[in-house]
mmCIF file of C-alpha atoms and ligand atoms in Angstrom:
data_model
loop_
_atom_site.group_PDB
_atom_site.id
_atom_site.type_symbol
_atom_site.label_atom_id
_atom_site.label_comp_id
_atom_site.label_asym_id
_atom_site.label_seq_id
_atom_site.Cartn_x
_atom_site.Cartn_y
_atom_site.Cartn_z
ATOM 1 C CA UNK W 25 20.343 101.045 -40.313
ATOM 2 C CA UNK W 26 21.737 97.874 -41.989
ATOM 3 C CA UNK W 27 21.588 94.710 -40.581
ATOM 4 C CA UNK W 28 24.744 92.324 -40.389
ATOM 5 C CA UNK W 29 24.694 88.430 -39.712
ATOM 6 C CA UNK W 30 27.824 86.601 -39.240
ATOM 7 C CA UNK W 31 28.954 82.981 -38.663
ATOM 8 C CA UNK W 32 31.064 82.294 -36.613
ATOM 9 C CA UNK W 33 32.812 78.896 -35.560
ATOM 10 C CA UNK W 34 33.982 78.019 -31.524
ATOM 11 C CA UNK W 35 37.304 76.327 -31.105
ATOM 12 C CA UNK W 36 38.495 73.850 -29.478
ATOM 13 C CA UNK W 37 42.211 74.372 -27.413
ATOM 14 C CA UNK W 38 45.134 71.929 -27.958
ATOM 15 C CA UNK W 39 47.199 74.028 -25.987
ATOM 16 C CA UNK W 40 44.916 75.656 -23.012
ATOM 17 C CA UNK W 41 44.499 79.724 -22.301
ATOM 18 C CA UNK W 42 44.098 78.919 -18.346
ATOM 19 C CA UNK W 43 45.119 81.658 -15.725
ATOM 20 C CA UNK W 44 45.174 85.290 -17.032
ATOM 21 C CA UNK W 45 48.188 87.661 -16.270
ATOM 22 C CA UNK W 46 46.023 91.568 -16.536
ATOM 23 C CA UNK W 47 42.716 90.219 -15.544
ATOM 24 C CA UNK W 48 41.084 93.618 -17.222
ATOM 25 C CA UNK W 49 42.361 93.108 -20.410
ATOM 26 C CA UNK W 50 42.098 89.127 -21.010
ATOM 27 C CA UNK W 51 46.122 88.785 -21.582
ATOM 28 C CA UNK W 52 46.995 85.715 -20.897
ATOM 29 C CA UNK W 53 49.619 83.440 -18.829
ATOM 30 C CA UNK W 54 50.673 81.388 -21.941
ATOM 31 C CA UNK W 55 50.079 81.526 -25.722
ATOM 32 C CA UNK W 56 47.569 78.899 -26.822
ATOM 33 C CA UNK W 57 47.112 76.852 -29.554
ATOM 34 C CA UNK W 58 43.376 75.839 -31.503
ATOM 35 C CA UNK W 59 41.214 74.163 -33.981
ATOM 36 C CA UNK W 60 38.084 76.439 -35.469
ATOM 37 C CA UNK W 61 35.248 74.149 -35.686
ATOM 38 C CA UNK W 62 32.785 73.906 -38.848
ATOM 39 C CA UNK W 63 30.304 72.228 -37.076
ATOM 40 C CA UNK W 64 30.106 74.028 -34.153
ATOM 41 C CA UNK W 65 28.971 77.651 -34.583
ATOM 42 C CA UNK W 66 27.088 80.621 -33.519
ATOM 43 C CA UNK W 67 24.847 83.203 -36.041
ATOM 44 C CA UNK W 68 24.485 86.488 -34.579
ATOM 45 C CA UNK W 69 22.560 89.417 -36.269
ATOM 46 C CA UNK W 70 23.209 92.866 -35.107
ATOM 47 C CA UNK W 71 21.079 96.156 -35.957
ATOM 48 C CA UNK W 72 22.030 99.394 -34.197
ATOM 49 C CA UNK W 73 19.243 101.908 -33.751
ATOM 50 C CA UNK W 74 19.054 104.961 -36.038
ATOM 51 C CA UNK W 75 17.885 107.607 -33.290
ATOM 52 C CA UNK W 76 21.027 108.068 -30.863
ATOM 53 C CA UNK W 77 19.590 107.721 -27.533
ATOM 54 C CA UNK W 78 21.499 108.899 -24.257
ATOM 55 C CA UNK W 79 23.498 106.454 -22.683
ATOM 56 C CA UNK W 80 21.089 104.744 -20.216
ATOM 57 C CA UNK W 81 18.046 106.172 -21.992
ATOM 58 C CA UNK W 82 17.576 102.754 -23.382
ATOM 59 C CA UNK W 83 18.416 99.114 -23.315
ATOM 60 C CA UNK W 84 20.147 97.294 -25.935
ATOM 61 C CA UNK W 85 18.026 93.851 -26.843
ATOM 62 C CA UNK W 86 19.901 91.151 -26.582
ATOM 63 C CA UNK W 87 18.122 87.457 -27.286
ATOM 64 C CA UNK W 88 20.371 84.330 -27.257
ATOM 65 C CA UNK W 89 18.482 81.205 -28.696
ATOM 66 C CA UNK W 90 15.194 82.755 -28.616
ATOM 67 C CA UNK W 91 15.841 84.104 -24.978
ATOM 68 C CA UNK W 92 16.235 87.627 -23.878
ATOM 69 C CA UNK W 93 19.872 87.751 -21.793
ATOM 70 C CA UNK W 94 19.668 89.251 -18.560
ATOM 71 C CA UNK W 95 21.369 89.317 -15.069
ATOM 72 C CA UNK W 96 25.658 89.384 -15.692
ATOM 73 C CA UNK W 97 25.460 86.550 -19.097
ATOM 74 C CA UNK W 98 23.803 90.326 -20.545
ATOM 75 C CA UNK W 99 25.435 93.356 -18.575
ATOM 76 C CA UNK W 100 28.819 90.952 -20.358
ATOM 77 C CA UNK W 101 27.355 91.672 -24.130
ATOM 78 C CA UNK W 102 26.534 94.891 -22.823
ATOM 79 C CA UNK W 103 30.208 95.900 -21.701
ATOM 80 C CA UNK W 104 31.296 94.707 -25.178
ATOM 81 C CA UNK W 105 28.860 96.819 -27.131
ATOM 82 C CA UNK W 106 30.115 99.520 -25.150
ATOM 83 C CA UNK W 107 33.538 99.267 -26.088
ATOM 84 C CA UNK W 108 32.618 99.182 -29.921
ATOM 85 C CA UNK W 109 30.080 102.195 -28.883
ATOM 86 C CA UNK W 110 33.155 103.566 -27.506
ATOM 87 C CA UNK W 111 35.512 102.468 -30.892
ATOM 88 C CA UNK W 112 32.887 104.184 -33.054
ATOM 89 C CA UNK W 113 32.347 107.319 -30.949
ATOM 90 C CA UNK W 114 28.265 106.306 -31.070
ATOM 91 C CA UNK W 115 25.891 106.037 -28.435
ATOM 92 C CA UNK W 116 23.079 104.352 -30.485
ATOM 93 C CA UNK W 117 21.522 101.709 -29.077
ATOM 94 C CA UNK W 118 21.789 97.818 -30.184
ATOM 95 C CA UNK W 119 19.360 94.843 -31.893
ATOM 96 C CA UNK W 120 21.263 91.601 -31.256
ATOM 97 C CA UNK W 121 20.097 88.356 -31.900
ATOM 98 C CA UNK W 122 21.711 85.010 -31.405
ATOM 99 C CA UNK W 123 21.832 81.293 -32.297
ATOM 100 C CA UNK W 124 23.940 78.588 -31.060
ATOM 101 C CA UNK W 125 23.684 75.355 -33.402
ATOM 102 C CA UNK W 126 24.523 73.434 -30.351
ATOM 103 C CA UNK W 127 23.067 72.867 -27.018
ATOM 104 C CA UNK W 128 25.217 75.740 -24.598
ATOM 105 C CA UNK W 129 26.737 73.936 -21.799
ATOM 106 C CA UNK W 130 28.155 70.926 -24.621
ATOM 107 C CA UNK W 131 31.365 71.567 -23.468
ATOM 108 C CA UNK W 132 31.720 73.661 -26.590
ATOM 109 C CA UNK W 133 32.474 77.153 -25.961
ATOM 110 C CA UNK W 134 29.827 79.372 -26.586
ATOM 111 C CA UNK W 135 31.368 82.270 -25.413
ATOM 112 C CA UNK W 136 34.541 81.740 -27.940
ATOM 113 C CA UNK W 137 31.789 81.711 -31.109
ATOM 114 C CA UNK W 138 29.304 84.029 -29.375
ATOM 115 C CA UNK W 139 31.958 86.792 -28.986
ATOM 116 C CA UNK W 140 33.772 86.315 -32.025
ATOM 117 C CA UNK W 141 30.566 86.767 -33.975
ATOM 118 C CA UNK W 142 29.024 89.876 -31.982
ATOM 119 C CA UNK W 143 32.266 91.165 -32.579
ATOM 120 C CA UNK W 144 32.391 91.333 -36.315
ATOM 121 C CA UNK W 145 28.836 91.654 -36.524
ATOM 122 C CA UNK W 146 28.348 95.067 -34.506
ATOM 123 C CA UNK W 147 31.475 96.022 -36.025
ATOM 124 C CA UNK W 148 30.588 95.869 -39.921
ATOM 125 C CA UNK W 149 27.357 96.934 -39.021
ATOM 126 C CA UNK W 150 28.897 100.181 -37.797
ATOM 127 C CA UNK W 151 30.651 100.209 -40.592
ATOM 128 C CA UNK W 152 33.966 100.316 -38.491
ATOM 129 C CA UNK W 153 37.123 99.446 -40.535
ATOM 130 C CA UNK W 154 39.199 96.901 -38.596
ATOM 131 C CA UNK W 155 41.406 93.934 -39.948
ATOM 132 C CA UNK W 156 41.073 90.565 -38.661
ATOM 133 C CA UNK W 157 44.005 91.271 -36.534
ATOM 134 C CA UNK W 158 41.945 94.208 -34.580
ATOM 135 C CA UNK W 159 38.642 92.254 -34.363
ATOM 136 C CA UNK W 160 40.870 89.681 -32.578
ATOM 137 C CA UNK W 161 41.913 91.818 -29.605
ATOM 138 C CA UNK W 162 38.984 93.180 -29.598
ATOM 139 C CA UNK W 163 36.462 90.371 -28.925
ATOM 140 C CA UNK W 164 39.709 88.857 -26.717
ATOM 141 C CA UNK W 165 38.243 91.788 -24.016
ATOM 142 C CA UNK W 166 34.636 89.916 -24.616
ATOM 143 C CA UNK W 167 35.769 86.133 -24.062
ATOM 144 C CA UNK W 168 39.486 85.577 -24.271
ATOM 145 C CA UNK W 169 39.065 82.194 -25.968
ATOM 146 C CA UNK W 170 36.579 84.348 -28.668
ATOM 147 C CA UNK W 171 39.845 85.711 -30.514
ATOM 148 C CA UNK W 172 41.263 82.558 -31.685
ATOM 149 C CA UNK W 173 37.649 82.108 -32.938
ATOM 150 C CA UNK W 174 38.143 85.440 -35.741
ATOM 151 C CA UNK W 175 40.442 83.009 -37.808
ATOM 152 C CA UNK W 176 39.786 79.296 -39.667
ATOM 153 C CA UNK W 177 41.935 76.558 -39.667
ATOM 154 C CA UNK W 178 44.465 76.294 -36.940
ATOM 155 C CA UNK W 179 45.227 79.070 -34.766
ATOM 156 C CA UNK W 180 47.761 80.635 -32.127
ATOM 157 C CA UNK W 181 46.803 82.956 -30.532
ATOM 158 C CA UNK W 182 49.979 84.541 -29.278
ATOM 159 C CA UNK W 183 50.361 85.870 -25.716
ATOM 160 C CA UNK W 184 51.738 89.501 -26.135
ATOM 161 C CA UNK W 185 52.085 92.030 -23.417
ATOM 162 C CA UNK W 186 49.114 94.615 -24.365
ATOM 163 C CA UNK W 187 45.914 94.860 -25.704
ATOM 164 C CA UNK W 188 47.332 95.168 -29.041
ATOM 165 C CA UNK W 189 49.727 92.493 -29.380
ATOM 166 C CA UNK W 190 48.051 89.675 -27.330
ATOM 167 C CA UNK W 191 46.398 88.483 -31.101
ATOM 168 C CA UNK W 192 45.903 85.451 -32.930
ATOM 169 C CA UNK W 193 46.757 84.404 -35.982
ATOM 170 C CA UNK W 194 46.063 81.651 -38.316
ATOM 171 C CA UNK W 195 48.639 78.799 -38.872
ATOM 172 C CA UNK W 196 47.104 76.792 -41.442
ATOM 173 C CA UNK W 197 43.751 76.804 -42.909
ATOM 174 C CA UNK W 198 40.979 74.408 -42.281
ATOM 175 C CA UNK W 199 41.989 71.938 -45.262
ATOM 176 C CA UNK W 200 45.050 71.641 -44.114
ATOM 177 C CA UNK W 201 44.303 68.393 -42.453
ATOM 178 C CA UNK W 202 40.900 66.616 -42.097
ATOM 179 C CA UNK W 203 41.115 66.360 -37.979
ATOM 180 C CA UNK W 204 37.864 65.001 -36.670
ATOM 181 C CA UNK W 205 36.800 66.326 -33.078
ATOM 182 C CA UNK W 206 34.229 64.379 -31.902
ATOM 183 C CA UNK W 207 32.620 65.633 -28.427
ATOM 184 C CA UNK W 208 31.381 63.007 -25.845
ATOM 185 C CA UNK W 209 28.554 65.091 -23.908
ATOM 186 C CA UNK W 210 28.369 63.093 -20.148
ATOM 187 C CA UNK W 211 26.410 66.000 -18.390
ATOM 188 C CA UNK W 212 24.309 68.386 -20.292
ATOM 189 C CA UNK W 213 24.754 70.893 -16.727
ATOM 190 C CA UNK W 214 25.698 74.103 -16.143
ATOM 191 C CA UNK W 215 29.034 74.468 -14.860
ATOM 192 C CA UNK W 216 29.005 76.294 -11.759
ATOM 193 C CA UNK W 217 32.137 78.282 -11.990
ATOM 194 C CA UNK W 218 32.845 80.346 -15.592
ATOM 195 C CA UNK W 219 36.110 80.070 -16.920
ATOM 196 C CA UNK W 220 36.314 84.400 -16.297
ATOM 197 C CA UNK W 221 35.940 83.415 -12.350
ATOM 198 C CA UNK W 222 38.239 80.627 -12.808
ATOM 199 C CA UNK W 223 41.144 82.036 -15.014
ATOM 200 C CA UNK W 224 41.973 84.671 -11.970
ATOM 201 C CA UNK W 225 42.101 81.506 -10.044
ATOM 202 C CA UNK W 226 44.878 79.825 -11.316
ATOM 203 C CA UNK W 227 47.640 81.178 -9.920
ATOM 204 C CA UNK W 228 46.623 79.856 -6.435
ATOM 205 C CA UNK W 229 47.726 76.845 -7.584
ATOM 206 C CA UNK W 230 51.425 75.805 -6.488
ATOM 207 C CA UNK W 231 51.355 73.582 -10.073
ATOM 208 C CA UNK W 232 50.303 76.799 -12.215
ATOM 209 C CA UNK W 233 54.151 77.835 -12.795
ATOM 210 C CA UNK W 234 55.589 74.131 -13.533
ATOM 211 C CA UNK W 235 52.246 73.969 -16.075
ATOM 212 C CA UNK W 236 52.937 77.611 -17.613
ATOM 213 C CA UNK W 237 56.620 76.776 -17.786
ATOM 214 C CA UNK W 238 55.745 73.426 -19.920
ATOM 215 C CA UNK W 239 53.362 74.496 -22.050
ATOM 216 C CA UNK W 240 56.470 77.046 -23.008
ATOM 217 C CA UNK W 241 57.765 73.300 -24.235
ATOM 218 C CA UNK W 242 54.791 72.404 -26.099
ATOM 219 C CA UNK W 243 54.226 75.648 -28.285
ATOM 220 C CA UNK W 244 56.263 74.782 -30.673
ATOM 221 C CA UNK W 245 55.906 70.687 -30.439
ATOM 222 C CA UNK W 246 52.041 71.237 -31.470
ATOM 223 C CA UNK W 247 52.610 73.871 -33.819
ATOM 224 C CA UNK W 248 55.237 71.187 -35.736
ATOM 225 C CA UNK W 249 52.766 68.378 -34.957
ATOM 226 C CA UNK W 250 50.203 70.354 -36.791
ATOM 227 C CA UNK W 251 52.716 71.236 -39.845
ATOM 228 C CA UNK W 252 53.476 67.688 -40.772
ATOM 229 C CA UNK W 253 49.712 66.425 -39.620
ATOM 230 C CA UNK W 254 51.108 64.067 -36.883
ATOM 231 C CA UNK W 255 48.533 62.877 -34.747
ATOM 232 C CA UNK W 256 50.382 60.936 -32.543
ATOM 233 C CA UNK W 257 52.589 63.789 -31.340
ATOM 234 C CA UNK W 258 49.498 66.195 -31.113
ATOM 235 C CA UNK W 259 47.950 63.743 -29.109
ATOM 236 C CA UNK W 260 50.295 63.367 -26.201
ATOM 237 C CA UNK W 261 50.956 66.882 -26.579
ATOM 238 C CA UNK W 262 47.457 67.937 -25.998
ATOM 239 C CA UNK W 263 46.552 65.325 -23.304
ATOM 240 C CA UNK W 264 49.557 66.629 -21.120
ATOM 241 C CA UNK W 265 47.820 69.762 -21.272
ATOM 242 C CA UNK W 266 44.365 68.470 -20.878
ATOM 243 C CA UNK W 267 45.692 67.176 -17.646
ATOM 244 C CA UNK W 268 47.580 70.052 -16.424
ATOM 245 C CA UNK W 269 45.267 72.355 -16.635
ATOM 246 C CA UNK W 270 42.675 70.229 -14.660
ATOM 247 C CA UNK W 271 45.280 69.858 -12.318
ATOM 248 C CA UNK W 272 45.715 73.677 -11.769
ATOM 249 C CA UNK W 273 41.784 73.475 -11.411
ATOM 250 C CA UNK W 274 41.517 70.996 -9.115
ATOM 251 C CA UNK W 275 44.771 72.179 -6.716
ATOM 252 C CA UNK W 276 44.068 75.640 -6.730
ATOM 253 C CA UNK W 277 41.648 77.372 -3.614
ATOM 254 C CA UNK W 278 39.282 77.055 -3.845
ATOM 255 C CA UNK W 279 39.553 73.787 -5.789
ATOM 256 C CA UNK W 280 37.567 73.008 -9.322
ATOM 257 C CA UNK W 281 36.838 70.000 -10.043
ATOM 258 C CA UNK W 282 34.723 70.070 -13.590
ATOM 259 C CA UNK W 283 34.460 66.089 -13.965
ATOM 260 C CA UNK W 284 31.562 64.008 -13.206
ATOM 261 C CA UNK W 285 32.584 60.079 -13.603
ATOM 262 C CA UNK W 286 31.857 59.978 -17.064
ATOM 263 C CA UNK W 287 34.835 62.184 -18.181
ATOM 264 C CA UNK W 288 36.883 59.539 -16.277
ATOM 265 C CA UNK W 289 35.045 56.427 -17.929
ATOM 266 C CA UNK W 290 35.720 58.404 -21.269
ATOM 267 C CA UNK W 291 39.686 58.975 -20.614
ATOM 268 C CA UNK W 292 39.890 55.691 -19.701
ATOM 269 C CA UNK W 293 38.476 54.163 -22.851
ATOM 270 C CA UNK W 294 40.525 56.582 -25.268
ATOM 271 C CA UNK W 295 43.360 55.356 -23.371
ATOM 272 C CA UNK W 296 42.287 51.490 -23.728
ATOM 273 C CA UNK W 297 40.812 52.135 -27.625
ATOM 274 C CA UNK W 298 44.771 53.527 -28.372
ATOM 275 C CA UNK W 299 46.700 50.204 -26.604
ATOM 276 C CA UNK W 300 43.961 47.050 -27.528
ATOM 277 C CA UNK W 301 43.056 48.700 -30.616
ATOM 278 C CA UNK W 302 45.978 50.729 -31.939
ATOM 279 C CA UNK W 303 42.322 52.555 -32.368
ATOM 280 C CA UNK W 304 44.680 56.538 -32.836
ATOM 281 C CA UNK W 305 42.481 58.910 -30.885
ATOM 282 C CA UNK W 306 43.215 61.369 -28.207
ATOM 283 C CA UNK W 307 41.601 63.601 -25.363
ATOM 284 C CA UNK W 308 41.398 67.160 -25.007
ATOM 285 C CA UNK W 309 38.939 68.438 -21.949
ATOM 286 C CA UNK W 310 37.441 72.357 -21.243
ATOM 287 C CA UNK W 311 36.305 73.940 -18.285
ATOM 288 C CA UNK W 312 33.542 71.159 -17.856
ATOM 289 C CA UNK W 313 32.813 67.656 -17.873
ATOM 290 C CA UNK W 314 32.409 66.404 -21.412
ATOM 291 C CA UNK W 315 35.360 65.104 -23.422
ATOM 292 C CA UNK W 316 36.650 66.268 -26.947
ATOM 293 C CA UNK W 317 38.180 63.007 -28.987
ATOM 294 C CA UNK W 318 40.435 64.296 -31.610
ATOM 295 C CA UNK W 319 41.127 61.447 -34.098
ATOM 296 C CA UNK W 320 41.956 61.522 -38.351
ATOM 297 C CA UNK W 321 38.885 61.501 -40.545
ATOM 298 C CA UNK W 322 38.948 57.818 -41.470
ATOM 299 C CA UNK W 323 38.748 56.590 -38.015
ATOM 300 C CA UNK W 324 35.795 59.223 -37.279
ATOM 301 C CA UNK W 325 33.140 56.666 -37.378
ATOM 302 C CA UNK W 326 34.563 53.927 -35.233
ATOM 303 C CA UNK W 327 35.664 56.404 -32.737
ATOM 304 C CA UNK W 328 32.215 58.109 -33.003
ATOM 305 C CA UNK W 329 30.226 54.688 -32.204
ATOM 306 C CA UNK W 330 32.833 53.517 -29.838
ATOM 307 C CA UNK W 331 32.036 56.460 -27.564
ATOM 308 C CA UNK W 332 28.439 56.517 -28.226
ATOM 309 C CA UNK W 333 28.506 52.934 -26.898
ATOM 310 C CA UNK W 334 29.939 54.055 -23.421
ATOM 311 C CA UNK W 335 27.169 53.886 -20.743
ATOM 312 C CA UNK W 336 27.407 57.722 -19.487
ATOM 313 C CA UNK W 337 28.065 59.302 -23.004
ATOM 314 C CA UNK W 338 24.562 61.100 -23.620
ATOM 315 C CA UNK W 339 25.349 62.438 -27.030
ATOM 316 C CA UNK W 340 28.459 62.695 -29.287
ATOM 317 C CA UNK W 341 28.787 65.734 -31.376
ATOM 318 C CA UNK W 342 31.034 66.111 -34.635
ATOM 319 C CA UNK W 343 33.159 68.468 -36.229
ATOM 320 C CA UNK W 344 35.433 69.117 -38.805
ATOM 321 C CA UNK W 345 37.993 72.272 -39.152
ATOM 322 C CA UNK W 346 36.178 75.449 -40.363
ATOM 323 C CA UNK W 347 36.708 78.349 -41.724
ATOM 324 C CA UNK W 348 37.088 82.332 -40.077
ATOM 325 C CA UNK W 349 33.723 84.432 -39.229
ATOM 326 C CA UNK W 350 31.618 84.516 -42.833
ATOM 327 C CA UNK W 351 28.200 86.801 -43.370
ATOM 328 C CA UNK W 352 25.222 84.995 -44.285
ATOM 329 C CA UNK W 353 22.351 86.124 -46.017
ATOM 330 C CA UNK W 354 19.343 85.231 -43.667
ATOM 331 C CA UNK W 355 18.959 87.313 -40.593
ATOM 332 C CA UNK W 356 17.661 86.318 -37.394
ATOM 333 C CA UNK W 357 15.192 89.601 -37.094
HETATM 334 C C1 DP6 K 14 39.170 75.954 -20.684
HETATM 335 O O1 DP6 K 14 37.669 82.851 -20.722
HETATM 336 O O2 DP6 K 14 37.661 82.065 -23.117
HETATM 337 O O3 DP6 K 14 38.139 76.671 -22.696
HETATM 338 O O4 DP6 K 14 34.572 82.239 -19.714
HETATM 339 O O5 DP6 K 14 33.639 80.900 -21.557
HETATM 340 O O6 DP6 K 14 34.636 83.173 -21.988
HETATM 341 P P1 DP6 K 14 34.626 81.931 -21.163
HETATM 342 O O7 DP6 K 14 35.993 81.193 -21.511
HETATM 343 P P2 DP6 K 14 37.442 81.754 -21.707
HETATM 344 O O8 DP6 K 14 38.304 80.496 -21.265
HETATM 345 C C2 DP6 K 14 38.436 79.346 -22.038
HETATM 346 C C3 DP6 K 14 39.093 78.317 -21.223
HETATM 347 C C4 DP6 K 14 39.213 76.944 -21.831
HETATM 348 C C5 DP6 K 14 40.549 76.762 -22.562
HETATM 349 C C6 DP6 K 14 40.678 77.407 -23.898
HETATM 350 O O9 DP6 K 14 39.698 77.517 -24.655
HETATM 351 O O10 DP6 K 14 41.820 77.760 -24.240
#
């Protein structure tokens, strides 16, 4: 059987998917609004076996940076080859190998790139004929953040009301505007909670309504922010919602509270960088403790040794807009 290898990019949410309304499906409270990362990608090879085995009979290999997945990280790649097993009316076994080109638990998401790649991967590989559109909703049942990921540039991905219609689309591609997002890693841990377990508990928060009602505000704000390549009101746009969503984190019950001191030190200095400085950079934060900068290309190297100058930033990682899911010639097997 052919081998595929695909590229694919994470992203990195302006406006946040936090709090899911059909738990089984991924759909989500709001719409949500991102930026594909070059820089920032996963490489995942996929070979199905020729001899159809009986479901069981077998295991599928799955190996994420040179580590065989086990325990519920692989029964989750399992479900999804299941569902394109399912798709394909196959019960052949799969060969999956994968490579992050930065360090899991960066406050990058993984997951977004990881699915989004598996996705078109063991899809072409099965030679299964789905639009971009398709593959979307599809690897939004792996990772719901993974099907903004299956377009470049800037994305919505639009909230629907079924498996079909909660999509996302691309609003402008990656040259569109030259937005640097530079990540300042404070903690290399593992987060203890994964966005799945946290997403269901969102709505135990009394401020989850006021922040889904808002964000019903921002849509379109960011989206014309983007358009005209105003940084200023992306930036207080995507703050507010930085905040919010940490604040449905850290009031729901049980509470999550991702930062260590360092995302505070970090926040604080944006903040101080913007009003001493008139330095234009602005926040963004993930399910974790590390902080994404967003600032315009020509301030990307004084931001970049700004932040590595701050006492608890470890590392600061770089990118640029990319581009959607792309094959690549050198396989992993
Ligand atoms: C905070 O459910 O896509 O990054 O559990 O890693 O698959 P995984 O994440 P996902 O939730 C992403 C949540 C977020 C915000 C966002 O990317 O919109």
């Amino acid at each position: 059987m052919p081998k595929t290898t695909i590229r694919a990019g994470s992203n990195i949410a302006f406006i946040k998917y936090w709090g899911v309304e059909d738990a089984a499906i991924n759909l989500p409270q709001t719409s949500s609004i991102s930026m594909t990362l070059a820089d920032a990608y996963t490489t995942t090879t996929v070979e199905w076996q020729s001899s159809s085995a009986q479901a069981g009979d077998q295991d599928d290999d799955i190996v994420i940076d040179g580590r065989t997945l086990r325990g519920e990280a692989g029964a989750r790649v399992v479900r999804h080859l299941d569902r394109i097993r399912a798709l394909a009316g196959t019960n052949q076994r799969a060969r999956v190998a994968s490579r992050n080109n930065f360090p899991m638990a960066s406050g990058i998401a993984s997951s977004a790139s990881g699915f989004a790649a598996l996705t078109v991967a063991a899809c072409q590989a099965l030679g299964l004929d789905m639009n971009a559109t398709q593959l979307s909703a599809l690897a939004r049942l792996g990772s719901g953040s993974a099907c903004r990921s299956l377009f470049g540039g800037f994305v919505l991905w639009d909230r629907g009301y079924d498996h079909e219609t909660s999509v996302a689309r691309m609003l402008f591609l990656p040259e569109h505007w030259d937005l640097y997002d530079l990540v300042a890693i404070v903690s290399h841990g593992e987060k203890k909670v994964s966005s799945e377990g946290g997403h269901r508990l969102a709505a135990t928060s009394p401020l989850n309504q006021a922040r889904v009602e808002h964000v019903k505000t921002l849509l379109p704000i960011v989206q014309e922010a983007i358009a005209q390549c105003d940084l200023e009101q992306l930036g207080e746009a995507i703050e507010w919602d930085a905040l919010a969503m940490h604040a449905v984190m850290q009031t729901g019950s049980p509470s999550l509270l991702y930062w260590q001191p360092g995302t505070l030190e970090v926040i604080q200095a944006v903040r101080r960088w913007r009003d001493e400085e008139g330095l234009a950079a602005y926040f963004t934060i993930d399910a974790g403790p590390n902080v994404h900068v967003l600032c315009a290309a020509e301030d990307a190297p004084t931001v970049q040794a700004h932040l590595a100058a701050l006492p608890s930033v470890v590392d600061v990682l770089v990118s640029r807009p990319g581009p959607a899911p792309y094959a690549v010639t050198d396989p992993l097997f």
